[in-house]
Tab-separated table of C-alpha atoms and ligand atoms in Angstrom:
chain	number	residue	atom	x	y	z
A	154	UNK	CA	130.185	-19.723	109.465
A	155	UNK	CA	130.709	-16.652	111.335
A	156	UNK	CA	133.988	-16.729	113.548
A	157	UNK	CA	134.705	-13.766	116.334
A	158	UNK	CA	137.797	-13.715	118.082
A	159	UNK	CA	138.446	-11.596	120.955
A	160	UNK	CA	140.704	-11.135	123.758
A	161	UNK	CA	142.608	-8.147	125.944
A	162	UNK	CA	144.867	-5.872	124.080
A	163	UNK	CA	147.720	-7.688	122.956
A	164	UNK	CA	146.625	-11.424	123.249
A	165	UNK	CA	147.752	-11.586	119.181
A	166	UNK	CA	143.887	-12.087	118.200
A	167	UNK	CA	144.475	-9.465	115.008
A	168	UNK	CA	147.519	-12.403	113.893
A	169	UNK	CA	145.450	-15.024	114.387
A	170	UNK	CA	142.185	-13.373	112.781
A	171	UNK	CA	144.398	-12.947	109.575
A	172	UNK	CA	145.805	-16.779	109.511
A	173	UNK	CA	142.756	-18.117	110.049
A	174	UNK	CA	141.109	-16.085	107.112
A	175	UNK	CA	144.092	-17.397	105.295
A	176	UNK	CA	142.831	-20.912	106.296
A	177	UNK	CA	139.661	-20.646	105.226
A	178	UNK	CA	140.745	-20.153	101.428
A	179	UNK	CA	138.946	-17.583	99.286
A	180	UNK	CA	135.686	-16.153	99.659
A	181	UNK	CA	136.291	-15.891	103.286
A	182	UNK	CA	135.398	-11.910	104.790
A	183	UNK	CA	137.971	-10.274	107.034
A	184	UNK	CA	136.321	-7.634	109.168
A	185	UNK	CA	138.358	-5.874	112.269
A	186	UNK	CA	135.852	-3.854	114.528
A	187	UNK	CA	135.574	-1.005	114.414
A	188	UNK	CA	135.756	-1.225	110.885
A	189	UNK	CA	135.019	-2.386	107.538
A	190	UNK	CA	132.910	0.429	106.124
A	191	UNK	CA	133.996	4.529	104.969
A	192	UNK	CA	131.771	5.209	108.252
A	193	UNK	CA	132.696	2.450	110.592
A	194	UNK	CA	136.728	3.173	109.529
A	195	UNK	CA	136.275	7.026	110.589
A	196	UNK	CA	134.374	5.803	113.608
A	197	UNK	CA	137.054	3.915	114.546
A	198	UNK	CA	139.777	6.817	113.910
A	199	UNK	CA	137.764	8.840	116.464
A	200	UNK	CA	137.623	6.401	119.026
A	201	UNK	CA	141.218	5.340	118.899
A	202	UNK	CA	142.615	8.825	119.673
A	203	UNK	CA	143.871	9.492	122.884
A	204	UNK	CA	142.941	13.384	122.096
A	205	UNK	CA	139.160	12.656	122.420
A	206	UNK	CA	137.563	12.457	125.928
A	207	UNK	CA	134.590	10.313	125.466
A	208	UNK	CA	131.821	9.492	127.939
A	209	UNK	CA	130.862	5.898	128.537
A	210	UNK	CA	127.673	5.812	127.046
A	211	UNK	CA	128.839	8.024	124.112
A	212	UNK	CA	131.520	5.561	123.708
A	213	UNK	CA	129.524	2.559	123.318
A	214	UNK	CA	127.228	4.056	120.935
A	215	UNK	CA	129.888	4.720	118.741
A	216	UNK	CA	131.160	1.507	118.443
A	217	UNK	CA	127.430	0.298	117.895
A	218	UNK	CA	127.122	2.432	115.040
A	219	UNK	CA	130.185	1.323	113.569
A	220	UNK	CA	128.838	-2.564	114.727
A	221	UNK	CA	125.654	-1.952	113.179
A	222	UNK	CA	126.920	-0.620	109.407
A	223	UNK	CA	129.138	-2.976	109.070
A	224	UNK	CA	126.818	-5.789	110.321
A	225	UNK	CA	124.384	-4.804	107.973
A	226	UNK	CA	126.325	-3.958	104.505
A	227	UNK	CA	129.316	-6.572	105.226
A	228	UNK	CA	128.359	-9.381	107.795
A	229	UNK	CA	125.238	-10.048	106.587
A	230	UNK	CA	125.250	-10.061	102.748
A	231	UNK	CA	128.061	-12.450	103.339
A	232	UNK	CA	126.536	-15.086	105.236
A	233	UNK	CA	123.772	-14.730	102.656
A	234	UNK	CA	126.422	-15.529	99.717
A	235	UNK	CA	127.736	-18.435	102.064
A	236	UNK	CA	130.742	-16.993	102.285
A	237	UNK	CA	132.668	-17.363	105.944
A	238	UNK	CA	133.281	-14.125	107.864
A	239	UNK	CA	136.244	-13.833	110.583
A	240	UNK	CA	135.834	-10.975	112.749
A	241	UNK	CA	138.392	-9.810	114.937
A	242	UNK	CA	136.150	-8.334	117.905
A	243	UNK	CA	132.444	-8.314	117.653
A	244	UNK	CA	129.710	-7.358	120.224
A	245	UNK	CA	131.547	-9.191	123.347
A	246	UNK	CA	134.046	-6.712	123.108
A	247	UNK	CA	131.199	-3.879	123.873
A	248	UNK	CA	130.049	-6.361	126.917
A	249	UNK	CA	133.718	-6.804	128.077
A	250	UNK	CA	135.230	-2.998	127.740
A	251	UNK	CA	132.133	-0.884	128.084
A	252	UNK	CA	129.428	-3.273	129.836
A	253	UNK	CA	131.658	-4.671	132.441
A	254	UNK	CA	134.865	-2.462	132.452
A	255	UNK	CA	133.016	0.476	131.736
A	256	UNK	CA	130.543	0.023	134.391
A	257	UNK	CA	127.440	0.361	131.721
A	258	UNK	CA	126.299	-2.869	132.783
A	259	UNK	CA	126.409	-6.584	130.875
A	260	UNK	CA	122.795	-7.408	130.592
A	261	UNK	CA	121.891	-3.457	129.259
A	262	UNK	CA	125.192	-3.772	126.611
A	263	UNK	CA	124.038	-7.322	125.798
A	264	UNK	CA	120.598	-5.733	124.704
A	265	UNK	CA	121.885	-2.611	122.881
A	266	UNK	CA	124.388	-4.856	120.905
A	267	UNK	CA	121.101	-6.982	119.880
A	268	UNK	CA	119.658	-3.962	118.602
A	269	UNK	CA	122.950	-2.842	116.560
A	270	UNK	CA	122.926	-6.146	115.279
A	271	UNK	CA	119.322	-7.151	114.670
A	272	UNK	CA	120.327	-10.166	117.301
A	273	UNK	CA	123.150	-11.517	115.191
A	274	UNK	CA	125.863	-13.180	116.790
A	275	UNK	CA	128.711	-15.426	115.967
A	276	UNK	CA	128.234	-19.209	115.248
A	277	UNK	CA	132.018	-19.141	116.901
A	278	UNK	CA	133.806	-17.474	119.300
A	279	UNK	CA	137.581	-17.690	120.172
A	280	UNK	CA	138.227	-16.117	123.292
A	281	UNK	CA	141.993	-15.281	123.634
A	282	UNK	CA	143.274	-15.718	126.909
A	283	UNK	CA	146.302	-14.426	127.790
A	284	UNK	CA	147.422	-12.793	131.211
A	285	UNK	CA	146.836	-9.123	131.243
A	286	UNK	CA	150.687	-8.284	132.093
A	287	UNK	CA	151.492	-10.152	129.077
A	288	UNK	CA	149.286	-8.519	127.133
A	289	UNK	CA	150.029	-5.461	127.375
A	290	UNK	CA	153.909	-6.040	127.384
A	291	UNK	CA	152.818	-7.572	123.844
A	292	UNK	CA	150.155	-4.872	122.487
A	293	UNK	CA	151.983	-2.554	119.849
A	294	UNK	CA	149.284	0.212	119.871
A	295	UNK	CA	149.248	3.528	121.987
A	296	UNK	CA	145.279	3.856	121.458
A	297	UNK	CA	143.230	5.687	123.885
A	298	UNK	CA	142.675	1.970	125.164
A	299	UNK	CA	146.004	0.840	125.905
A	300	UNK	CA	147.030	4.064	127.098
A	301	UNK	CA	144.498	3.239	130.469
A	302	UNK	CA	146.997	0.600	131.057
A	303	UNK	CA	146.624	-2.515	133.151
A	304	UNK	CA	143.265	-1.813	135.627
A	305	UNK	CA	141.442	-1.609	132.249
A	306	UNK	CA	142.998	-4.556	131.117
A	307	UNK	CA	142.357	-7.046	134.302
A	308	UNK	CA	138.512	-5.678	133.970
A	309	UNK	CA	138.217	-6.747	130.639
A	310	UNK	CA	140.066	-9.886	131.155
A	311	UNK	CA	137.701	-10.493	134.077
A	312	UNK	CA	134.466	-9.958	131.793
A	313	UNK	CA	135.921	-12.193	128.907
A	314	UNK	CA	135.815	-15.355	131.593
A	315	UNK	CA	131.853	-14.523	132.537
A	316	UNK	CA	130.912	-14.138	128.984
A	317	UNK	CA	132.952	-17.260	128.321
A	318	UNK	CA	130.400	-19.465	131.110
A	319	UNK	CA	127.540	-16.982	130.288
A	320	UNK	CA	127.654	-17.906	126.422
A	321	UNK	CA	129.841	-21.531	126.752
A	322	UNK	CA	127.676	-22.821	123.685
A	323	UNK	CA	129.424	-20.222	121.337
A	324	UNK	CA	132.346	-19.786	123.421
A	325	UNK	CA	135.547	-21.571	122.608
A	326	UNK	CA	138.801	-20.375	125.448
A	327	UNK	CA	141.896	-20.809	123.813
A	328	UNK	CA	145.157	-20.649	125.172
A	329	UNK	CA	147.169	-17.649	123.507
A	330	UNK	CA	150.459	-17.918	125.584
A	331	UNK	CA	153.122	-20.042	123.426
A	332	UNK	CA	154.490	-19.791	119.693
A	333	UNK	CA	151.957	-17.698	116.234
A	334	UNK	CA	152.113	-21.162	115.165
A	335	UNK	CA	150.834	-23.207	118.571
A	336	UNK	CA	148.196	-20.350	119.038
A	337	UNK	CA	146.630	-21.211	115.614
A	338	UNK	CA	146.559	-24.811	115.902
A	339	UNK	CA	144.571	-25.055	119.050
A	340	UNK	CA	142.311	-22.008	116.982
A	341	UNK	CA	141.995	-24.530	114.144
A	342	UNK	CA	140.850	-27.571	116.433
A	343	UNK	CA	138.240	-25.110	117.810
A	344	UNK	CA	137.171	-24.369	114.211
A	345	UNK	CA	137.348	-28.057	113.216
A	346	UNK	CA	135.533	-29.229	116.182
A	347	UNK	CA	132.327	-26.509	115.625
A	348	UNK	CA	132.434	-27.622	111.720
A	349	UNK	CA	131.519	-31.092	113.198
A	350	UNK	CA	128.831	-30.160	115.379
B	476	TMP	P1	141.791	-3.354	118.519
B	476	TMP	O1	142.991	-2.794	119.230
B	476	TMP	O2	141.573	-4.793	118.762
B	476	TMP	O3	141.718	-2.965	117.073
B	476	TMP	O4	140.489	-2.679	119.217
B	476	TMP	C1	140.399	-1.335	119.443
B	476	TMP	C2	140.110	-1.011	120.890
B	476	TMP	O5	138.716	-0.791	121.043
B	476	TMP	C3	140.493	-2.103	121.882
B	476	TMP	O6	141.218	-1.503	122.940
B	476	TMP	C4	139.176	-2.613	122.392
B	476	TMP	C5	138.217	-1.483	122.168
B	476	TMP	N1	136.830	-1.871	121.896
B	476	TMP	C6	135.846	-1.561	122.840
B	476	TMP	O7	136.148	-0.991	123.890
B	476	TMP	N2	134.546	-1.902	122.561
B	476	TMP	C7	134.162	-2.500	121.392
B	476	TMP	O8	132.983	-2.776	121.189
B	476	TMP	C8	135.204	-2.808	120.420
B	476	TMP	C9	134.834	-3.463	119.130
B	476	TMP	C10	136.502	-2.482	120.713
């Protein structure tokens, strides 16, 4: 199975990604995007740093290339081997920041993502909701993201809800205010109930 999880800045999706990998058991593939390959990880270093003015649509192409290496050498090979694959963000995050937030539009970042991807998208998808002042209060980073502050943040927040009724067959909301430990139960009953279907 192939699990996204996604959410604003600081809705603890990154802790959760990791127990729920840990829940899994063996075998199971950890990706954070962008990441996961040498290219992908230096993609990522670029895009994270506040130094580097980016344009919108240079922007999103990054994080497609990054998308599409690792979805290719990584994602893919492991759903081949049967293996699960957690990945914390995936190409909703492109719809939410640089589609909607961004301005680039959802239904041209929806197609671009397809072509990164080859049309791949998660079996399941645990949107993170959390209030954007809480999020950010919470997020421990000082990327180029976080530094927009909490406009960006309401945007995205406001995106995650559309793709959530756009893509409700993939899309699972789960609450992320409360305890680590509350957070990953109700992200294990979303697991358990997709297992079933
Ligand atoms: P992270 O903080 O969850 O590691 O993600 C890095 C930042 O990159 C985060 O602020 C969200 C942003 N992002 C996008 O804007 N578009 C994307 O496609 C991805 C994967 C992340």
């Amino acid at each position: 199975m192939f699990v996204s999880l996604e959410g604003i800045d600081g809705s603890g999706k990154s802790t959760q990604a990791r127990l729920l990998v840990e829940a899994l058991g063996e075998g199971t593939v950890a990706i954070r995007e962008p990441g996961g390959t040498e290219a992908a990880e230096r993609i990522r270093e670029l895009l994270a740093d506040p130094a580097v003015s980016l344009q919108p649509l240079a922007e999103l192409m990054l994080f497609l290339a990054a998308r599409a290496e690792v979805t290719e050498r990584v994602i893919r090979p492991a759903l081949e081997a049967e293996r699960h694959v957690v990945a914390d963000r995936f190409s909703d995050s492109s719809v939410a920041y640089q589609g909607a937030a961004r301005g680039l539009g959802v239904g041209e970042v929806i197609g671009l993502c397809e072509a990164a991807t080859d049309g791949l998208w998660p079996d399941l998808t645990l949107l993170l909701r959390l209030d954007p002042e809480t999020g950010l209060g919470r997020a421990e980073g000082d990327d180029r993201f976080e530094r927009e502050g909490l406009g960006l943040q309401r945007a995205v927040a406001e995106a995650y809800e559309e793709i959530a009724v756009i893509a409700s067959d993939r899309v699972a909301v789960i609450d992320a205010a409360g305890s680590v430990e509350e957070v990953h139960e109700r992200v294990m009953e979303a697991v358990r109930e997709r297992s079933r279907d």
